[in-house]
mmCIF file of C-alpha atoms in Angstrom:
data_model
loop_
_atom_site.group_PDB
_atom_site.id
_atom_site.type_symbol
_atom_site.label_atom_id
_atom_site.label_comp_id
_atom_site.label_asym_id
_atom_site.label_seq_id
_atom_site.Cartn_x
_atom_site.Cartn_y
_atom_site.Cartn_z
ATOM 1 C CA UNK A 1 -6.520 -35.811 -27.685
ATOM 2 C CA UNK A 2 -6.530 -35.216 -23.938
ATOM 3 C CA UNK A 3 -6.976 -31.882 -22.180
ATOM 4 C CA UNK A 4 -5.905 -31.735 -18.550
ATOM 5 C CA UNK A 5 -7.854 -29.544 -16.117
ATOM 6 C CA UNK A 6 -6.728 -28.360 -12.707
ATOM 7 C CA UNK A 7 -9.270 -28.120 -9.917
ATOM 8 C CA UNK A 8 -9.950 -24.559 -8.834
ATOM 9 C CA UNK A 9 -8.560 -23.687 -5.417
ATOM 10 C CA UNK A 10 -11.123 -20.949 -4.664
ATOM 11 C CA UNK A 11 -8.403 -18.337 -4.313
ATOM 12 C CA UNK A 12 -9.236 -14.757 -5.261
ATOM 13 C CA UNK A 13 -8.432 -13.585 -8.778
ATOM 14 C CA UNK A 14 -4.927 -12.171 -9.342
ATOM 15 C CA UNK A 15 -5.043 -8.365 -9.380
ATOM 16 C CA UNK A 16 -2.927 -5.767 -11.132
ATOM 17 C CA UNK A 17 -2.237 -3.123 -8.482
ATOM 18 C CA UNK A 18 -0.036 -0.003 -8.465
ATOM 19 C CA UNK A 19 3.426 -0.117 -6.951
ATOM 20 C CA UNK A 20 3.384 2.945 -4.644
ATOM 21 C CA UNK A 21 7.051 3.745 -5.360
ATOM 22 C CA UNK A 22 7.164 3.414 -9.139
ATOM 23 C CA UNK A 23 3.517 3.757 -10.135
ATOM 24 C CA UNK A 24 3.910 0.686 -12.336
ATOM 25 C CA UNK A 25 1.411 -2.150 -12.267
ATOM 26 C CA UNK A 26 2.363 -5.327 -10.436
ATOM 27 C CA UNK A 27 0.315 -8.502 -10.333
ATOM 28 C CA UNK A 28 -0.467 -9.751 -6.839
ATOM 29 C CA UNK A 29 -2.362 -12.769 -5.579
ATOM 30 C CA UNK A 30 -4.572 -11.382 -2.787
ATOM 31 C CA UNK A 31 -5.360 -13.419 0.287
ATOM 32 C CA UNK A 32 -8.955 -14.400 1.019
ATOM 33 C CA UNK A 33 -8.739 -12.549 4.339
ATOM 34 C CA UNK A 34 -8.392 -9.239 2.436
ATOM 35 C CA UNK A 35 -11.971 -9.516 1.177
ATOM 36 C CA UNK A 36 -15.445 -8.973 2.616
ATOM 37 C CA UNK A 37 -18.899 -8.540 1.078
ATOM 38 C CA UNK A 38 -20.371 -5.209 2.209
ATOM 39 C CA UNK A 39 -24.143 -5.073 2.742
ATOM 40 C CA UNK A 40 -26.416 -3.500 0.125
ATOM 41 C CA UNK A 41 -26.368 0.301 0.395
ATOM 42 C CA UNK A 42 -23.139 0.629 2.380
ATOM 43 C CA UNK A 43 -22.234 4.325 2.093
ATOM 44 C CA UNK A 44 -18.584 5.247 2.275
ATOM 45 C CA UNK A 45 -15.286 6.206 0.673
ATOM 46 C CA UNK A 46 -13.840 3.588 -1.669
ATOM 47 C CA UNK A 47 -10.654 3.239 -3.688
ATOM 48 C CA UNK A 48 -10.185 1.420 -6.989
ATOM 49 C CA UNK A 49 -7.105 -0.640 -6.084
ATOM 50 C CA UNK A 50 -6.771 -3.195 -8.864
ATOM 51 C CA UNK A 51 -7.958 -4.645 -12.148
ATOM 52 C CA UNK A 52 -7.638 -8.308 -13.083
ATOM 53 C CA UNK A 53 -6.416 -9.596 -16.406
ATOM 54 C CA UNK A 54 -9.269 -9.987 -18.879
ATOM 55 C CA UNK A 55 -11.010 -13.322 -19.374
ATOM 56 C CA UNK A 56 -13.869 -14.722 -21.474
ATOM 57 C CA UNK A 57 -17.324 -15.563 -20.114
ATOM 58 C CA UNK A 58 -20.428 -16.820 -21.878
ATOM 59 C CA UNK A 59 -23.687 -15.085 -21.069
ATOM 60 C CA UNK A 60 -27.009 -16.640 -22.148
ATOM 61 C CA UNK A 61 -28.221 -13.170 -23.144
ATOM 62 C CA UNK A 62 -25.077 -11.673 -24.766
ATOM 63 C CA UNK A 63 -22.957 -14.687 -25.746
ATOM 64 C CA UNK A 64 -19.168 -14.667 -25.395
ATOM 65 C CA UNK A 65 -17.889 -11.522 -23.661
ATOM 66 C CA UNK A 66 -14.537 -10.251 -22.444
ATOM 67 C CA UNK A 67 -14.698 -9.446 -18.723
ATOM 68 C CA UNK A 68 -12.455 -8.172 -15.934
ATOM 69 C CA UNK A 69 -12.784 -7.860 -12.184
ATOM 70 C CA UNK A 70 -12.262 -4.449 -10.615
ATOM 71 C CA UNK A 71 -11.073 -4.442 -7.026
ATOM 72 C CA UNK A 72 -12.275 -1.825 -4.543
ATOM 73 C CA UNK A 73 -10.965 -1.127 -1.066
ATOM 74 C CA UNK A 74 -13.349 0.162 1.589
ATOM 75 C CA UNK A 75 -11.533 3.148 3.100
ATOM 76 C CA UNK A 76 -14.252 4.522 5.379
ATOM 77 C CA UNK A 77 -17.905 3.726 6.050
ATOM 78 C CA UNK A 78 -20.561 5.935 7.595
ATOM 79 C CA UNK A 79 -22.416 3.251 9.570
ATOM 80 C CA UNK A 80 -20.698 2.526 12.902
ATOM 81 C CA UNK A 81 -21.882 -1.100 12.776
ATOM 82 C CA UNK A 82 -19.982 -1.600 9.495
ATOM 83 C CA UNK A 83 -16.609 -0.239 10.687
ATOM 84 C CA UNK A 84 -15.240 -3.815 10.526
ATOM 85 C CA UNK A 85 -15.303 -3.428 6.708
ATOM 86 C CA UNK A 86 -12.748 -0.602 6.657
ATOM 87 C CA UNK A 87 -9.544 -1.722 4.961
ATOM 88 C CA UNK A 88 -11.210 -4.763 3.372
ATOM 89 C CA UNK A 89 -11.733 -5.213 -0.372
ATOM 90 C CA UNK A 90 -14.315 -6.627 -2.762
ATOM 91 C CA UNK A 91 -14.503 -7.081 -6.519
ATOM 92 C CA UNK A 92 -17.087 -6.262 -9.157
ATOM 93 C CA UNK A 93 -17.442 -7.974 -12.538
ATOM 94 C CA UNK A 94 -17.250 -5.658 -15.572
ATOM 95 C CA UNK A 95 -17.574 -6.085 -19.327
ATOM 96 C CA UNK A 96 -14.282 -4.969 -20.929
ATOM 97 C CA UNK A 97 -15.777 -2.190 -23.076
ATOM 98 C CA UNK A 98 -16.093 1.518 -22.339
ATOM 99 C CA UNK A 99 -19.165 2.525 -24.312
ATOM 100 C CA UNK A 100 -21.756 4.816 -22.762
ATOM 101 C CA UNK A 101 -24.003 1.863 -21.909
ATOM 102 C CA UNK A 102 -21.341 -0.514 -20.557
ATOM 103 C CA UNK A 103 -20.951 -0.876 -16.799
ATOM 104 C CA UNK A 104 -17.210 -0.101 -17.058
ATOM 105 C CA UNK A 105 -17.860 2.978 -19.199
ATOM 106 C CA UNK A 106 -20.497 4.204 -16.735
ATOM 107 C CA UNK A 107 -18.114 3.754 -13.797
ATOM 108 C CA UNK A 108 -15.118 5.462 -15.411
ATOM 109 C CA UNK A 109 -17.308 8.289 -16.723
ATOM 110 C CA UNK A 110 -18.810 8.820 -13.252
ATOM 111 C CA UNK A 111 -15.352 8.840 -11.658
ATOM 112 C CA UNK A 112 -14.064 11.568 -13.945
ATOM 113 C CA UNK A 113 -17.338 13.500 -13.940
ATOM 114 C CA UNK A 114 -18.148 13.238 -17.643
ATOM 115 C CA UNK A 115 -19.460 10.383 -19.792
ATOM 116 C CA UNK A 116 -17.195 8.419 -22.110
ATOM 117 C CA UNK A 117 -17.744 9.665 -25.667
ATOM 118 C CA UNK A 118 -17.941 7.432 -28.780
ATOM 119 C CA UNK A 119 -14.482 7.011 -30.323
ATOM 120 C CA UNK A 120 -12.701 8.158 -27.152
ATOM 121 C CA UNK A 121 -9.673 6.150 -25.990
ATOM 122 C CA UNK A 122 -9.687 5.309 -22.280
ATOM 123 C CA UNK A 123 -7.158 3.267 -20.298
ATOM 124 C CA UNK A 124 -8.940 1.781 -17.251
ATOM 125 C CA UNK A 125 -5.577 1.088 -15.560
ATOM 126 C CA UNK A 126 -5.015 4.853 -15.275
ATOM 127 C CA UNK A 127 -7.944 5.008 -12.829
ATOM 128 C CA UNK A 128 -6.289 2.628 -10.332
ATOM 129 C CA UNK A 129 -5.813 4.574 -7.037
ATOM 130 C CA UNK A 130 -8.874 6.792 -7.620
ATOM 131 C CA UNK A 131 -10.842 7.448 -4.408
ATOM 132 C CA UNK A 132 -14.561 8.196 -4.426
ATOM 133 C CA UNK A 133 -17.717 8.281 -2.319
ATOM 134 C CA UNK A 134 -20.737 6.149 -3.224
ATOM 135 C CA UNK A 135 -22.923 3.276 -2.026
ATOM 136 C CA UNK A 136 -22.628 -0.428 -2.696
ATOM 137 C CA UNK A 137 -24.970 -2.702 -4.589
ATOM 138 C CA UNK A 138 -25.503 -6.391 -3.954
ATOM 139 C CA UNK A 139 -26.583 -9.078 -6.413
ATOM 140 C CA UNK A 140 -27.266 -12.722 -5.628
ATOM 141 C CA UNK A 141 -26.645 -15.878 -7.637
ATOM 142 C CA UNK A 142 -29.691 -17.606 -9.132
ATOM 143 C CA UNK A 143 -29.703 -20.217 -6.355
ATOM 144 C CA UNK A 144 -29.084 -17.575 -3.668
ATOM 145 C CA UNK A 145 -25.903 -19.233 -2.430
ATOM 146 C CA UNK A 146 -23.547 -16.375 -3.371
ATOM 147 C CA UNK A 147 -23.619 -12.600 -3.022
ATOM 148 C CA UNK A 148 -21.776 -10.220 -5.320
ATOM 149 C CA UNK A 149 -20.994 -6.681 -4.172
ATOM 150 C CA UNK A 150 -20.219 -3.742 -6.436
ATOM 151 C CA UNK A 151 -20.131 0.043 -6.297
ATOM 152 C CA UNK A 152 -23.007 2.160 -7.567
ATOM 153 C CA UNK A 153 -21.701 4.271 -10.471
ATOM 154 C CA UNK A 154 -24.914 6.301 -10.449
ATOM 155 C CA UNK A 155 -24.373 7.359 -6.823
ATOM 156 C CA UNK A 156 -20.752 8.526 -7.123
ATOM 157 C CA UNK A 157 -20.306 11.988 -5.609
ATOM 158 C CA UNK A 158 -18.145 13.645 -8.275
ATOM 159 C CA UNK A 159 -17.246 16.536 -5.970
ATOM 160 C CA UNK A 160 -15.741 14.046 -3.491
ATOM 161 C CA UNK A 161 -13.740 12.066 -6.058
ATOM 162 C CA UNK A 162 -9.946 12.210 -5.981
ATOM 163 C CA UNK A 163 -8.647 10.994 -9.334
ATOM 164 C CA UNK A 164 -5.519 8.870 -9.454
ATOM 165 C CA UNK A 165 -2.337 10.862 -9.979
ATOM 166 C CA UNK A 166 -1.575 8.348 -12.732
ATOM 167 C CA UNK A 167 -4.623 9.409 -14.743
ATOM 168 C CA UNK A 168 -3.371 11.345 -17.736
ATOM 169 C CA UNK A 169 -6.061 13.721 -18.882
ATOM 170 C CA UNK A 170 -5.676 16.242 -21.658
ATOM 171 C CA UNK A 171 -4.519 19.589 -20.285
ATOM 172 C CA UNK A 172 -6.893 22.500 -20.647
ATOM 173 C CA UNK A 173 -5.542 25.142 -23.030
ATOM 174 C CA UNK A 174 -4.614 28.447 -21.418
ATOM 175 C CA UNK A 175 -7.240 31.096 -21.771
ATOM 176 C CA UNK A 176 -6.355 33.939 -24.110
ATOM 177 C CA UNK A 177 -8.307 37.135 -24.632
ATOM 178 C CA UNK A 178 -10.607 37.013 -27.619
ATOM 179 C CA UNK A 179 -8.944 38.711 -30.546
ATOM 180 C CA UNK A 180 -5.383 37.911 -29.506
ATOM 181 C CA UNK A 181 -2.884 39.610 -27.217
ATOM 182 C CA UNK A 182 -3.252 42.508 -24.795
ATOM 183 C CA UNK A 183 -2.464 45.131 -27.435
ATOM 184 C CA UNK A 184 -5.754 44.217 -29.091
ATOM 185 C CA UNK A 185 -7.926 44.594 -26.004
ATOM 186 C CA UNK A 186 -9.471 47.925 -27.136
ATOM 187 C CA UNK A 187 -13.184 47.434 -27.638
ATOM 188 C CA UNK A 188 -14.040 48.230 -31.280
ATOM 189 C CA UNK A 189 -17.677 48.692 -30.254
ATOM 190 C CA UNK A 190 -17.059 51.007 -27.326
ATOM 191 C CA UNK A 191 -19.586 53.766 -26.845
ATOM 192 C CA UNK A 192 -18.329 57.260 -26.144
ATOM 193 C CA UNK A 193 -20.672 58.464 -23.400
ATOM 194 C CA UNK A 194 -19.379 62.064 -23.570
ATOM 195 C CA UNK A 195 -21.675 62.885 -26.487
ATOM 196 C CA UNK A 196 -24.827 61.641 -24.752
#
């Protein structure tokens, strides 16, 4: 039995991005010139612009895991020396689970301003086009030859987050007076002050 392998061409991972007209997801093959690695601690406004298809990776600590790359665009940076990064993208590697302790669950929970709860169904694709303010992190390969940027979920400013219009969240029920309709608004425990 023979298994043929194709040499990797070092192209970026295909990304599922939103079509601005239809809102549907389309798979694109980004160019290398779209990407840059922001320095550790870069503070700015970012946008989740894409999510790769899932793939399997083996970790010495956790074994076989399903992973995905999330793509972020740098919309605006605070540091004038880093303005060259604006408009560029980078990707972070995420485990394809949304538990409270997973890096994907922490990110999505921080974006929406409340943690993911056990048993809750979450569609990460709905978060594509969400804009937020945070800082970047930077990890290095064991041999130091590669740098991997990501966003800091713990530093996301919830009050500056603009959720994707494609994110379908449960609607809040309309508030109703306790006890029912307006005809029942008389206070049964009212005190008549005229006798005091």
